[in-house]
C-alpha positions as a Python dict, from the first residue, in 0.01 Angstrom:
ca = {
    (1, 'M'): (0, 0, 0),
    (2, 'E'): (321, -58, -194),
    (3, 'F'): (112, -194, -488),
    (4, 'F'): (-93, 127, -509),
    (5, 'N'): (216, 343, -494),
    (6, 'N'): (384, 149, -777),
    (7, 'H'): (240, 303, -1090),
    (8, 'T'): (393, 38, -1315),
    (9, 'K'): (220, -244, -1129),
    (10, 'L'): (-104, -47, -1086),
    (11, 'F'): (-147, 54, -1451),
    (12, 'G'): (-14, -280, -1576),
    (13, 'T'): (-269, -471, -1369),
    (14, 'A'): (-552, -237, -1478),
    (15, 'F'): (-452, -286, -1844),
    (16, 'L'): (-450, -665, -1808),
    (17, 'L'): (-787, -655, -1635),
    (18, 'F'): (-949, -448, -1911),
    (19, 'A'): (-781, -660, -2179),
    (20, 'A'): (-927, -974, -2020),
    (21, 'L'): (-1271, -814, -1995),
    (22, 'T'): (-1254, -707, -2361),
    (23, 'L'): (-1152, -1057, -2463),
    (24, 'F'): (-1427, -1239, -2274),
    (25, 'V'): (-1707, -982, -2301),
    (26, 'A'): (-1660, -854, -2656),
    (27, 'I'): (-1411, -1045, -2874),
    (28, 'I'): (-1495, -1409, -2791),
    (29, 'P'): (-1877, -1353, -2813),
    (30, 'A'): (-1827, -1173, -3146),
    (31, 'I'): (-1621, -1461, -3286),
    (32, 'S'): (-1884, -1706, -3160),
    (33, 'N'): (-2161, -1507, -3332),
    (34, 'Q'): (-1971, -1507, -3661),
    (35, 'Q'): (-1918, -1883, -3641),
    (36, 'N'): (-2273, -1971, -3539),
    (37, 'N'): (-2475, -1725, -3750),
    (38, 'A'): (-2492, -1675, -4125),
    (39, 'P'): (-2722, -1475, -4354),
    (40, 'L'): (-3050, -1650, -4437),
    (41, 'P'): (-3045, -1835, -4772),
    (42, 'N'): (-3313, -1602, -4911),
    (43, 'A'): (-3133, -1283, -4808),
    (44, 'V'): (-3046, -1061, -5107),
    (45, 'P'): (-2708, -880, -5107),
    (46, 'L'): (-2708, -504, -5153),
    (47, 'S'): (-2675, -374, -5507),
    (48, 'D'): (-2415, -106, -5585),
    (49, 'D'): (-2684, 164, -5574),
    (50, 'A'): (-2826, 29, -5249),
    (51, 'R'): (-2480, 25, -5091),
    (52, 'K'): (-2427, 389, -5190),
    (53, 'G'): (-2771, 463, -5053),
    (54, 'K'): (-2672, 300, -4726),
    (55, 'E'): (-2374, 535, -4706),
    (56, 'L'): (-2614, 828, -4754),
    (57, 'F'): (-2844, 684, -4486),
    (58, 'I'): (-2550, 682, -4244),
    (59, 'A'): (-2416, 1022, -4351),
    (60, 'N'): (-2753, 1191, -4298),
    (61, 'G'): (-2800, 1042, -3952),
    (62, 'C'): (-3122, 857, -4034),
    (63, 'V'): (-3050, 602, -3761),
    (64, 'A'): (-3112, 876, -3504),
    (65, 'C'): (-3488, 840, -3563),
    (66, 'H'): (-3535, 501, -3734),
    (67, 'T'): (-3469, 154, -3598),
    (68, 'Q'): (-3409, -165, -3796),
    (69, 'Q'): (-3515, -423, -3539),
    (70, 'V'): (-3848, -600, -3494),
    (71, 'R'): (-3891, -697, -3131),
    (72, 'N'): (-4082, -1010, -3033),
    (73, 'I'): (-4379, -819, -2892),
    (74, 'D'): (-4709, -778, -3073),
    (75, 'M'): (-4686, -399, -3093),
    (76, 'D'): (-4391, -452, -3333),
    (77, 'S'): (-4583, -689, -3562),
    (78, 'R'): (-4675, -396, -3787),
    (79, 'W'): (-4305, -352, -3873),
    (80, 'G'): (-4235, -704, -3998),
    (81, 'K'): (-4381, -1046, -4063),
    (82, 'R'): (-4185, -1196, -3775),
    (83, 'P'): (-3956, -1092, -3490),
    (84, 'G'): (-3593, -1033, -3584),
    (85, 'I'): (-3335, -1308, -3539),
    (86, 'A'): (-2955, -1304, -3529),
    (87, 'A'): (-2929, -1423, -3891),
    (88, 'D'): (-3101, -1103, -4009),
    (89, 'Y'): (-2788, -910, -3912),
    (90, 'A'): (-2520, -1163, -4006),
    (91, 'A'): (-2448, -995, -4341),
    (92, 'M'): (-2388, -654, -4185),
    (93, 'K'): (-2024, -556, -4236),
    (94, 'R'): (-1834, -241, -4154),
    (95, 'M'): (-1859, 16, -4433),
    (96, 'D'): (-1505, 114, -4347),
    (97, 'I'): (-1280, 136, -4043),
    (98, 'W'): (-1480, 427, -3900),
    (99, 'R'): (-1840, 309, -3955),
    (100, 'N'): (-1989, 2, -3790),
    (101, 'T'): (-2324, -59, -3957),
    (102, 'A'): (-2439, -293, -3682),
    (103, 'T'): (-2547, 25, -3506),
    (104, 'L'): (-2815, 75, -3774),
    (105, 'A'): (-3037, -144, -3554),
    (106, 'G'): (-3099, 186, -3376),
    (107, 'T'): (-3225, 277, -3031),
    (108, 'E'): (-3475, 557, -3105),
    (109, 'R'): (-3803, 514, -3294),
    (110, 'T'): (-3915, 870, -3357),
    (111, 'G'): (-4004, 756, -3707),
    (112, 'P'): (-4121, 408, -3813),
    (113, 'D'): (-3901, 100, -3805),
    (114, 'L'): (-3741, 28, -4144),
    (115, 'T'): (-3666, -344, -4114),
    (116, 'D'): (-3926, -438, -4379),
    (117, 'I'): (-3993, -98, -4537),
    (118, 'G'): (-3906, -238, -4881),
    (119, 'N'): (-4219, -453, -4857),
    (120, 'R'): (-4436, -208, -4665),
    (121, 'Q'): (-4364, 89, -4891),
    (122, 'P'): (-4201, -19, -5220),
    (123, 'S'): (-4332, 273, -5428),
    (124, 'L'): (-4054, 477, -5588),
    (125, 'D'): (-4291, 774, -5632),
    (126, 'W'): (-4394, 777, -5267),
    (127, 'N'): (-4039, 749, -5136),
    (128, 'L'): (-3914, 1033, -5355),
    (129, 'V'): (-4202, 1265, -5262),
    (130, 'H'): (-4145, 1176, -4897),
    (131, 'L'): (-3774, 1259, -4918),
    (132, 'Y'): (-3844, 1589, -5093),
    (133, 'N'): (-4083, 1695, -4816),
    (134, 'P'): (-4229, 1441, -4572),
    (135, 'R'): (-4524, 1671, -4498),
    (136, 'T'): (-4660, 1607, -4848),
    (137, 'V'): (-4762, 1256, -4750),
    (138, 'V'): (-4764, 1263, -4368),
    (139, 'K'): (-4892, 1597, -4243),
    (140, 'E'): (-4781, 1539, -3884),
    (141, 'S'): (-4428, 1424, -3978),
    (142, 'V'): (-4135, 1576, -3791),
    (143, 'M'): (-3881, 1429, -4034),
    (144, 'P'): (-3659, 1689, -4203),
    (145, 'A'): (-3689, 1745, -4576),
    (146, 'Y'): (-3399, 1661, -4810),
    (147, 'P'): (-3439, 1906, -5100),
    (148, 'W'): (-3065, 1894, -5181),
    (149, 'L'): (-3123, 1543, -5316),
    (150, 'F'): (-3329, 1699, -5595),
    (151, 'E'): (-3297, 1966, -5860),
    (152, 'R'): (-3528, 2183, -6074),
    (153, 'K'): (-3532, 2147, -6450),
    (154, 'A'): (-3742, 2340, -6699),
    (155, 'M'): (-3715, 2061, -6956),
    (156, 'P'): (-3634, 1722, -6799),
    (157, 'S'): (-3482, 1463, -7029),
    (158, 'D'): (-3631, 1121, -7094),
    (159, 'S'): (-3381, 964, -6855),
    (160, 'D'): (-3469, 1199, -6567),
    (161, 'V'): (-3692, 1073, -6286),
    (162, 'V'): (-3952, 1347, -6237),
    (163, 'V'): (-4106, 1366, -5889),
    (164, 'N'): (-4479, 1444, -5873),
    (165, 'V'): (-4468, 1704, -5598),
    (166, 'P'): (-4805, 1868, -5520),
    (167, 'E'): (-4815, 2233, -5624),
    (168, 'A'): (-4867, 2350, -5266),
    (169, 'F'): (-4517, 2226, -5180),
    (170, 'L'): (-4332, 2377, -5476),
    (171, 'G'): (-4296, 2718, -5311),
    (172, 'G'): (-4418, 2901, -5621),
    (173, 'K'): (-4108, 2801, -5818),
    (174, 'S'): (-4132, 2691, -6179),
    (175, 'G'): (-3986, 2382, -6340),
    (176, 'K'): (-4005, 2013, -6266),
    (177, 'V'): (-3854, 1849, -5958),
    (178, 'V'): (-3602, 1585, -6069),
    (179, 'A'): (-3437, 1328, -5844),
    (180, 'K'): (-3058, 1338, -5828),
    (181, 'P'): (-2865, 1008, -5833),
    (182, 'E'): (-2821, 1038, -5456),
    (183, 'A'): (-3199, 1040, -5402),
    (184, 'L'): (-3241, 731, -5620),
    (185, 'Q'): (-2957, 555, -5437),
    (186, 'L'): (-3111, 629, -5097),
    (187, 'V'): (-3447, 496, -5216),
    (188, 'A'): (-3272, 189, -5358),
    (189, 'Y'): (-3136, 118, -5010),
    (190, 'L'): (-3477, 168, -4848),
    (191, 'Q'): (-3639, -61, -5106),
    (192, 'S'): (-3375, -327, -5032),
    (193, 'L'): (-3476, -346, -4666),
    (194, 'K'): (-3692, -659, -4665),
    (195, 'Q'): (-3721, -934, -4409),
    (196, 'A'): (-3596, -1254, -4570),
    (197, 'E'): (-3820, -1558, -4565),
    (198, 'L'): (-3712, -1837, -4333),
    (199, 'P'): (-3596, -2148, -4521),
    (200, 'G'): (-3800, -2464, -4563),
    (201, 'E'): (-4018, -2559, -4270),
    (202, 'S'): (-3842, -2328, -4027),
    (203, 'R'): (-4085, -2179, -3779),
    (204, 'A'): (-4068, -1807, -3716),
    (205, 'P'): (-4063, -1687, -3354),
    (206, 'E'): (-4404, -1573, -3234),
    (207, 'F'): (-4499, -1224, -3126),
    (208, 'L'): (-4577, -1205, -2756),
    (209, 'Y'): (-4847, -1018, -2565),
    (210, 'K'): (-5098, -1026, -2850),
    (211, 'R'): (-5406, -809, -2816),
    (212, 'V'): (-5729, -1006, -2833),
    (213, 'V'): (-6012, -850, -3034),
    (214, 'K'): (-6325, -908, -2828),
    (215, 'S'): (-6601, -763, -3041),
    (216, 'T'): (-6698, -670, -3392),
    (217, 'E'): (-6703, -302, -3291),
    (218, 'E'): (-6343, -323, -3165),
    (219, 'S'): (-6232, -492, -3487),
    (220, 'G'): (-6338, -201, -3706),
    (221, 'G'): (-6670, -350, -3805),
    (222, 'S'): (-6540, -676, -3954),
    (223, 'E'): (-6715, -1000, -3864),
    (224, 'S'): (-6386, -1185, -3914),
    (225, 'G'): (-6219, -980, -3644),
    (226, 'V'): (-5986, -810, -3896),
    (227, 'N'): (-5950, -436, -3837),
    (228, 'G'): (-5995, -275, -4179),
    (229, 'A'): (-5926, 73, -4046),
    (230, 'L'): (-5594, -39, -3897),
    (231, 'L'): (-5497, -222, -4217),
    (232, 'Y'): (-5574, 95, -4413),
    (233, 'T'): (-5365, 305, -4175),
    (234, 'D'): (-5068, 69, -4196),
    (235, 'N'): (-5073, -2, -4571),
    (236, 'C'): (-5273, 259, -4761),
    (237, 'Q'): (-5290, 587, -4569),
    (238, 'A'): (-4936, 699, -4655),
    (239, 'C'): (-5042, 754, -5016),
    (240, 'H'): (-5420, 795, -5008),
    (241, 'Q'): (-5411, 999, -4684),
    (242, 'A'): (-5623, 979, -4369),
    (243, 'D'): (-5906, 1177, -4532),
    (244, 'G'): (-5906, 956, -4844),
    (245, 'K'): (-5837, 1255, -5070),
    (246, 'G'): (-5492, 1140, -5186),
    (247, 'L'): (-5244, 1397, -5316),
    (248, 'P'): (-5314, 1589, -5637),
    (249, 'G'): (-5057, 1501, -5899),
    (250, 'A'): (-4915, 1219, -5689),
    (251, 'F'): (-5171, 971, -5553),
    (252, 'P'): (-5541, 938, -5647),
    (253, 'P'): (-5829, 999, -5404),
    (254, 'L'): (-6047, 719, -5270),
    (255, 'A'): (-6325, 951, -5155),
    (256, 'N'): (-6601, 939, -5420),
    (257, 'S'): (-6385, 711, -5632),
    (258, 'P'): (-6586, 509, -5888),
    (259, 'I'): (-6350, 217, -5827),
    (260, 'V'): (-6426, 219, -5456),
    (261, 'T'): (-6801, 275, -5475),
    (262, 'G'): (-6861, 91, -5803),
    (263, 'D'): (-6993, -261, -5861),
    (264, 'D'): (-6685, -406, -6034),
    (265, 'L'): (-6534, -586, -5737),
    (266, 'S'): (-6287, -776, -5958),
    (267, 'V'): (-6105, -457, -6059),
    (268, 'Y'): (-6101, -336, -5699),
    (269, 'V'): (-5950, -658, -5563),
    (270, 'D'): (-5702, -677, -5853),
    (271, 'I'): (-5572, -328, -5775),
    (272, 'I'): (-5523, -410, -5406),
    (273, 'M'): (-5351, -741, -5477),
    (274, 'N'): (-5151, -662, -5792),
    (275, 'G'): (-5121, -282, -5809),
    (276, 'Y'): (-5213, -30, -6078),
    (277, 'D'): (-5020, 186, -6321),
    (278, 'A'): (-5260, 304, -6590),
    (279, 'R'): (-5290, 673, -6501),
    (280, 'P'): (-4982, 876, -6595),
    (281, 'E'): (-5092, 1170, -6381),
    (282, 'Y'): (-5040, 959, -6069),
    (283, 'G'): (-4758, 747, -5935),
    (284, 'A'): (-4768, 370, -5983),
    (285, 'M'): (-4930, 166, -5707),
    (286, 'P'): (-4747, -155, -5612),
    (287, 'G'): (-4927, -482, -5544),
    (288, 'V'): (-4959, -421, -5172),
    (289, 'G'): (-5187, -718, -5110),
    (290, 'T'): (-4953, -970, -5270),
    (291, 'M'): (-4641, -826, -5107),
    (292, 'M'): (-4795, -812, -4761),
    (293, 'G'): (-4963, -1152, -4791),
    (294, 'F'): (-5319, -1022, -4748),
    (295, 'T'): (-5585, -1286, -4695),
    (296, 'A'): (-5939, -1259, -4832),
    (297, 'D'): (-6048, -1141, -4485),
    (298, 'D'): (-5787, -863, -4495),
    (299, 'V'): (-5890, -743, -4840),
    (300, 'A'): (-6260, -753, -4754),
    (301, 'A'): (-6195, -555, -4435),
    (302, 'I'): (-6002, -285, -4624),
    (303, 'I'): (-6269, -260, -4897),
    (304, 'N'): (-6550, -233, -4642),
    (305, 'H'): (-6358, 35, -4453),
    (306, 'E'): (-6296, 238, -4769),
    (307, 'R'): (-6655, 195, -4889),
    (308, 'S'): (-6794, 326, -4559),
    (309, 'S'): (-6552, 616, -4505),
    (310, 'W'): (-6516, 977, -4630),
    (311, 'G'): (-6877, 993, -4747),
    (312, 'N'): (-6851, 676, -4957),
    (313, 'K'): (-7156, 450, -4961),
    (314, 'G'): (-7056, 127, -5128),
    (315, 'K'): (-7193, -224, -5098),
    (316, 'E'): (-7040, -436, -4821),
    (317, 'V'): (-6846, -737, -4944),
    (318, 'T'): (-6769, -1072, -4785),
    (319, 'A'): (-6442, -1260, -4760),
    (320, 'E'): (-6598, -1540, -4968),
    (321, 'E'): (-6662, -1301, -5258),
    (322, 'V'): (-6308, -1170, -5238),
    (323, 'Q'): (-6160, -1520, -5218),
    (324, 'E'): (-6333, -1623, -5542),
    (325, 'I'): (-6177, -1325, -5722),
    (326, 'I'): (-5832, -1386, -5571),
    (327, 'T'): (-5845, -1748, -5686),
    (328, 'L'): (-5930, -1639, -6041),
    (329, 'L'): (-5653, -1377, -6039),
    (330, 'E'): (-5397, -1633, -5922),
    (331, 'A'): (-5507, -1870, -6197),
    (332, 'D'): (-5474, -1596, -6462),
    (333, 'N'): (-5123, -1508, -6340),
    (334, 'K'): (-4989, -1862, -6367),
}
Protein backbone atom coordinates (compact mmCIF):
# COMPACT_ATOMS: atom_id res chain seq x y z
CA MET A 1 0.00 0.00 0.00
CA GLU A 2 2.99 2.30 0.45
CA PHE A 3 3.26 2.60 -3.38
CA PHE A 4 -0.33 3.83 -3.68
CA ASN A 5 0.14 6.33 -0.89
CA ASN A 6 3.28 7.77 -2.49
CA HIS A 7 1.97 10.23 -5.03
CA THR A 8 5.40 10.78 -6.57
CA LYS A 9 5.84 7.09 -7.35
CA LEU A 10 2.19 6.64 -8.38
CA PHE A 11 2.04 9.55 -10.84
CA GLY A 12 5.59 8.93 -12.05
CA THR A 13 4.78 5.31 -12.87
CA ALA A 14 1.50 6.29 -14.58
CA PHE A 15 3.37 8.89 -16.68
CA LEU A 16 6.01 6.36 -17.75
CA LEU A 17 3.30 3.85 -18.62
CA PHE A 18 1.40 6.30 -20.83
CA ALA A 19 4.65 7.53 -22.39
CA ALA A 20 5.56 3.94 -23.29
CA LEU A 21 2.08 3.31 -24.71
CA THR A 22 2.29 6.51 -26.79
CA LEU A 23 5.70 5.50 -28.08
CA PHE A 24 4.74 1.97 -29.12
CA VAL A 25 1.12 2.55 -30.16
CA ALA A 26 1.35 5.93 -31.90
CA ILE A 27 4.86 7.28 -32.52
CA ILE A 28 6.71 4.17 -33.74
CA PRO A 29 3.84 3.07 -36.09
CA ALA A 30 3.66 6.63 -37.47
CA ILE A 31 7.41 6.69 -38.17
CA SER A 32 7.12 3.25 -39.79
CA ASN A 33 4.28 4.47 -42.02
CA GLN A 34 6.30 7.49 -43.13
CA GLN A 35 9.29 5.30 -43.98
CA ASN A 36 7.33 2.60 -45.79
CA ASN A 37 4.74 4.68 -47.66
CA ALA A 38 5.15 7.45 -50.21
CA PRO A 39 2.73 9.27 -52.55
CA LEU A 40 2.02 7.41 -55.79
CA PRO A 41 4.15 8.57 -58.74
CA ASN A 42 1.05 9.82 -60.57
CA ALA A 43 -0.29 11.80 -57.60
CA VAL A 44 -0.60 15.53 -58.37
CA PRO A 45 0.34 18.03 -55.61
CA LEU A 46 -2.24 20.63 -54.63
CA SER A 47 -2.11 23.95 -56.43
CA ASP A 48 -2.13 27.19 -54.41
CA ASP A 49 -5.86 27.64 -55.06
CA ALA A 50 -6.59 24.01 -54.16
CA ARG A 51 -4.65 24.37 -50.91
CA LYS A 52 -6.66 27.47 -49.99
CA GLY A 53 -9.79 25.55 -50.93
CA LYS A 54 -8.73 22.76 -48.60
CA GLU A 55 -8.49 25.28 -45.77
CA LEU A 56 -12.05 26.38 -46.58
CA PHE A 57 -13.17 22.75 -46.66
CA ILE A 58 -11.78 22.31 -43.14
CA ALA A 59 -13.07 25.66 -41.86
CA ASN A 60 -16.62 24.92 -43.00
CA GLY A 61 -16.69 21.48 -41.40
CA CYS A 62 -17.30 19.58 -44.64
CA VAL A 63 -15.64 16.48 -43.18
CA ALA A 64 -18.60 16.14 -40.83
CA CYS A 65 -20.69 14.76 -43.71
CA HIS A 66 -18.18 13.66 -46.38
CA THR A 67 -15.59 10.92 -46.24
CA GLN A 68 -12.46 10.57 -48.36
CA GLN A 69 -11.92 6.82 -48.14
CA VAL A 70 -12.96 4.06 -50.53
CA ARG A 71 -13.39 0.83 -48.61
CA ASN A 72 -12.65 -2.53 -50.22
CA ILE A 73 -16.30 -3.55 -50.43
CA ASP A 74 -18.36 -3.45 -53.61
CA MET A 75 -20.85 -0.92 -52.28
CA ASP A 76 -17.97 1.61 -52.29
CA SER A 77 -17.01 0.93 -55.91
CA ARG A 78 -19.18 3.85 -57.03
CA TRP A 79 -16.86 6.24 -55.16
CA GLY A 80 -13.59 5.24 -56.83
CA LYS A 81 -11.96 3.00 -59.40
CA ARG A 82 -10.27 0.95 -56.68
CA PRO A 83 -10.16 0.60 -52.90
CA GLY A 84 -7.97 3.10 -51.07
CA ILE A 85 -4.41 2.21 -50.11
CA ALA A 86 -1.95 3.75 -47.65
CA ALA A 87 -0.08 5.58 -50.43
CA ASP A 88 -3.23 7.61 -51.20
CA TYR A 89 -2.76 9.42 -47.89
CA ALA A 90 1.03 9.64 -47.76
CA ALA A 91 1.09 13.23 -49.06
CA MET A 92 -1.31 14.48 -46.40
CA LYS A 93 0.51 16.93 -44.14
CA ARG A 94 -0.68 19.08 -41.27
CA MET A 95 -2.03 22.43 -42.47
CA ASP A 96 -0.59 23.92 -39.31
CA ILE A 97 0.03 22.91 -35.71
CA TRP A 98 -3.70 22.88 -34.94
CA ARG A 99 -5.10 21.04 -38.00
CA ASN A 100 -4.29 17.44 -38.85
CA THR A 101 -5.67 16.82 -42.32
CA ALA A 102 -5.40 13.05 -41.95
CA THR A 103 -8.80 13.34 -40.29
CA LEU A 104 -10.30 14.34 -43.65
CA ALA A 105 -10.71 10.60 -44.28
CA GLY A 106 -13.90 11.14 -42.27
CA THR A 107 -16.19 8.83 -40.34
CA GLU A 108 -19.66 9.99 -41.43
CA ARG A 109 -21.08 9.65 -44.95
CA THR A 110 -24.21 11.76 -44.84
CA GLY A 111 -23.16 13.08 -48.24
CA PRO A 112 -21.20 11.20 -50.93
CA ASP A 113 -17.57 10.19 -50.57
CA LEU A 114 -15.21 12.72 -52.19
CA THR A 115 -12.13 10.57 -52.82
CA ASP A 116 -12.56 10.72 -56.62
CA ILE A 117 -15.05 13.57 -56.95
CA GLY A 118 -12.68 15.42 -59.29
CA ASN A 119 -13.26 12.66 -61.83
CA ARG A 120 -16.90 11.93 -61.00
CA GLN A 121 -18.01 15.57 -61.08
CA PRO A 122 -15.40 17.82 -62.73
CA SER A 123 -17.86 20.46 -63.97
CA LEU A 124 -17.11 23.93 -62.63
CA ASP A 125 -20.68 25.05 -63.39
CA TRP A 126 -22.24 22.16 -61.48
CA ASN A 127 -20.00 22.58 -58.44
CA LEU A 128 -20.69 26.31 -58.19
CA VAL A 129 -24.47 25.89 -58.53
CA HIS A 130 -24.31 23.11 -55.94
CA LEU A 131 -22.41 25.29 -53.48
CA TYR A 132 -24.81 28.20 -53.98
CA ASN A 133 -27.80 25.97 -53.17
CA PRO A 134 -27.52 22.17 -53.27
CA ARG A 135 -31.28 21.83 -53.80
CA THR A 136 -30.90 23.25 -57.31
CA VAL A 137 -29.30 20.03 -58.50
CA VAL A 138 -30.25 17.48 -55.82
CA LYS A 139 -33.78 18.12 -54.58
CA GLU A 140 -33.47 15.80 -51.58
CA SER A 141 -30.10 17.20 -50.44
CA VAL A 142 -29.68 18.08 -46.77
CA MET A 143 -26.39 19.89 -47.39
CA PRO A 144 -26.38 23.54 -46.27
CA ALA A 145 -26.11 26.28 -48.86
CA TYR A 146 -23.05 28.56 -48.97
CA PRO A 147 -24.39 31.85 -50.38
CA TRP A 148 -21.64 33.88 -48.65
CA LEU A 149 -19.20 32.42 -51.18
CA PHE A 150 -21.03 34.41 -53.87
CA GLU A 151 -22.10 37.95 -54.58
CA ARG A 152 -24.67 39.76 -56.75
CA LYS A 153 -23.56 42.08 -59.53
CA ALA A 154 -25.74 44.06 -61.90
CA MET A 155 -22.98 44.22 -64.50
CA PRO A 156 -20.39 41.45 -64.09
CA SER A 157 -16.99 42.06 -65.65
CA ASP A 158 -15.39 39.80 -68.23
CA SER A 159 -13.17 38.27 -65.55
CA ASP A 160 -16.11 37.38 -63.27
CA VAL A 161 -17.34 33.78 -63.15
CA VAL A 162 -21.12 34.03 -63.47
CA VAL A 163 -23.09 31.15 -61.94
CA ASN A 164 -26.14 29.96 -63.89
CA VAL A 165 -28.58 29.72 -60.99
CA PRO A 166 -32.15 28.78 -61.99
CA GLU A 167 -34.58 31.67 -61.50
CA ALA A 168 -36.60 29.73 -58.91
CA PHE A 169 -33.60 29.85 -56.56
CA LEU A 170 -32.77 33.54 -56.94
CA GLY A 171 -35.35 34.64 -54.37
CA GLY A 172 -36.73 37.34 -56.65
CA LYS A 173 -33.51 39.36 -56.43
CA SER A 174 -32.05 41.04 -59.49
CA GLY A 175 -28.49 40.87 -60.77
CA LYS A 176 -26.16 38.05 -61.67
CA VAL A 177 -24.71 35.59 -59.16
CA VAL A 178 -20.91 35.79 -59.28
CA ALA A 179 -18.51 33.39 -57.57
CA LYS A 180 -16.11 34.92 -55.06
CA PRO A 181 -12.47 33.76 -55.04
CA GLU A 182 -13.28 31.56 -52.03
CA ALA A 183 -15.91 29.64 -54.02
CA LEU A 184 -13.47 29.07 -56.88
CA GLN A 185 -10.78 27.94 -54.45
CA LEU A 186 -13.11 25.44 -52.78
CA VAL A 187 -14.10 24.05 -56.18
CA ALA A 188 -10.42 23.88 -57.15
CA TYR A 189 -9.84 21.65 -54.12
CA LEU A 190 -12.82 19.44 -54.95
CA GLN A 191 -11.65 19.13 -58.56
CA SER A 192 -8.19 18.11 -57.33
CA LEU A 193 -9.58 15.09 -55.48
CA LYS A 194 -8.77 12.29 -57.92
CA GLN A 195 -7.59 8.76 -57.28
CA ALA A 196 -4.10 8.44 -58.74
CA GLU A 197 -3.42 5.63 -61.17
CA LEU A 198 -1.26 2.81 -59.86
CA PRO A 199 2.16 2.69 -61.54
CA GLY A 200 3.17 0.20 -64.21
CA GLU A 201 1.72 -3.26 -63.87
CA SER A 202 0.66 -2.78 -60.27
CA ARG A 203 -2.58 -4.57 -59.53
CA ALA A 204 -5.27 -2.66 -57.68
CA PRO A 205 -6.94 -4.37 -54.71
CA GLU A 206 -10.29 -5.91 -55.61
CA PHE A 207 -13.66 -4.92 -54.23
CA LEU A 208 -15.17 -7.64 -52.06
CA TYR A 209 -18.74 -8.93 -51.77
CA LYS A 210 -19.67 -8.08 -55.36
CA ARG A 211 -23.33 -8.28 -56.28
CA VAL A 212 -24.02 -10.70 -59.12
CA VAL A 213 -26.53 -9.56 -61.74
CA LYS A 214 -28.66 -12.62 -62.47
CA SER A 215 -31.03 -11.44 -65.17
CA THR A 216 -31.51 -8.90 -67.90
CA GLU A 217 -34.40 -7.37 -65.93
CA GLU A 218 -32.17 -6.85 -62.88
CA SER A 219 -29.48 -5.24 -65.02
CA GLY A 220 -31.74 -2.42 -66.19
CA GLY A 221 -32.64 -4.04 -69.48
CA SER A 222 -29.11 -4.47 -70.85
CA GLU A 223 -28.16 -7.77 -72.45
CA SER A 224 -24.55 -7.18 -71.39
CA GLY A 225 -25.55 -7.08 -67.74
CA VAL A 226 -24.63 -3.37 -67.45
CA ASN A 227 -27.20 -1.36 -65.50
CA GLY A 228 -27.84 1.75 -67.59
CA ALA A 229 -30.19 3.25 -65.02
CA LEU A 230 -27.54 2.94 -62.30
CA LEU A 231 -24.85 4.41 -64.56
CA TYR A 232 -27.16 7.34 -65.30
CA THR A 233 -27.84 7.87 -61.60
CA ASP A 234 -24.15 7.80 -60.71
CA ASN A 235 -22.79 9.90 -63.60
CA CYS A 236 -25.53 11.94 -65.27
CA GLN A 237 -28.43 12.56 -62.88
CA ALA A 238 -26.69 15.29 -60.87
CA CYS A 239 -26.94 17.63 -63.86
CA HIS A 240 -29.75 16.26 -66.02
CA GLN A 241 -31.90 15.33 -62.99
CA ALA A 242 -33.90 12.20 -62.20
CA ASP A 243 -36.79 13.32 -64.41
CA GLY A 244 -34.49 14.10 -67.36
CA LYS A 245 -35.64 17.73 -67.46
CA GLY A 246 -32.27 19.25 -66.51
CA LEU A 247 -32.16 22.72 -64.96
CA PRO A 248 -33.25 25.77 -66.97
CA GLY A 249 -30.31 28.08 -67.49
CA ALA A 250 -27.84 25.54 -66.13
CA PHE A 251 -28.09 22.05 -67.65
CA PRO A 252 -30.07 20.94 -70.74
CA PRO A 253 -32.98 18.48 -70.63
CA LEU A 254 -32.73 14.97 -72.04
CA ALA A 255 -36.49 14.43 -72.17
CA ASN A 256 -37.61 15.01 -75.78
CA SER A 257 -34.06 15.97 -76.71
CA PRO A 258 -33.35 15.64 -80.46
CA ILE A 259 -29.85 14.44 -79.58
CA VAL A 260 -31.23 11.62 -77.46
CA THR A 261 -34.06 10.53 -79.74
CA GLY A 262 -32.38 11.38 -83.06
CA ASP A 263 -30.61 9.10 -85.51
CA ASP A 264 -27.13 10.67 -85.30
CA LEU A 265 -25.55 8.19 -82.91
CA SER A 266 -22.04 9.56 -83.58
CA VAL A 267 -22.88 12.94 -82.03
CA TYR A 268 -24.56 11.25 -79.06
CA VAL A 269 -21.58 9.00 -78.31
CA ASP A 270 -19.13 11.88 -78.84
CA ILE A 271 -20.94 14.02 -76.26
CA ILE A 272 -20.90 11.21 -73.67
CA MET A 273 -17.23 10.41 -74.25
CA ASN A 274 -15.74 13.86 -74.91
CA GLY A 275 -18.22 16.40 -73.51
CA TYR A 276 -19.99 19.36 -75.08
CA ASP A 277 -19.69 23.13 -74.81
CA ALA A 278 -21.49 24.66 -77.77
CA ARG A 279 -24.53 26.18 -76.05
CA PRO A 280 -23.72 29.33 -74.06
CA GLU A 281 -27.06 29.20 -72.23
CA TYR A 282 -25.93 26.02 -70.47
CA GLY A 283 -22.87 25.00 -68.52
CA ALA A 284 -20.13 23.00 -70.23
CA MET A 285 -20.39 19.22 -70.04
CA PRO A 286 -17.12 17.39 -69.36
CA GLY A 287 -16.12 14.19 -71.16
CA VAL A 288 -17.64 11.90 -68.54
CA GLY A 289 -17.17 8.74 -70.59
CA THR A 290 -13.46 9.27 -71.12
CA MET A 291 -12.81 10.34 -67.53
CA MET A 292 -14.73 7.42 -66.03
CA GLY A 293 -13.35 4.88 -68.48
CA PHE A 294 -16.72 3.89 -69.96
CA THR A 295 -16.72 0.82 -72.17
CA ALA A 296 -18.93 0.45 -75.24
CA ASP A 297 -21.30 -1.64 -73.09
CA ASP A 298 -21.54 1.20 -70.56
CA VAL A 299 -22.27 3.84 -73.19
CA ALA A 300 -24.84 1.65 -74.94
CA ALA A 301 -26.57 0.96 -71.61
CA ILE A 302 -26.78 4.68 -70.78
CA ILE A 303 -28.08 5.57 -74.26
CA ASN A 304 -30.73 2.84 -74.15
CA HIS A 305 -31.81 3.98 -70.69
CA GLU A 306 -32.11 7.62 -71.80
CA ARG A 307 -33.90 6.68 -75.03
CA SER A 308 -36.52 4.65 -73.14
CA SER A 309 -37.12 7.05 -70.23
CA TRP A 310 -39.16 10.24 -69.61
CA GLY A 311 -41.39 9.62 -72.63
CA ASN A 312 -38.47 9.24 -75.04
CA LYS A 313 -38.86 6.63 -77.77
CA GLY A 314 -35.51 6.22 -79.44
CA LYS A 315 -33.97 3.32 -81.32
CA GLU A 316 -32.09 0.79 -79.18
CA VAL A 317 -28.38 0.60 -79.88
CA THR A 318 -25.85 -2.18 -79.46
CA ALA A 319 -22.40 -2.14 -77.89
CA GLU A 320 -20.96 -3.07 -81.30
CA GLU A 321 -22.40 0.08 -82.89
CA VAL A 322 -21.05 2.21 -80.07
CA GLN A 323 -17.62 0.57 -80.23
CA GLU A 324 -17.27 1.42 -83.94
CA ILE A 325 -17.95 5.09 -83.17
CA ILE A 326 -15.58 5.13 -80.17
CA THR A 327 -12.82 3.66 -82.32
CA LEU A 328 -13.33 6.38 -84.95
CA LEU A 329 -13.37 9.11 -82.28
CA GLU A 330 -10.14 7.82 -80.76
CA ALA A 331 -8.52 7.79 -84.20
CA ASP A 332 -9.64 11.39 -84.88
CA ASN A 333 -8.23 12.55 -81.52
CA LYS A 334 -4.76 11.15 -82.12
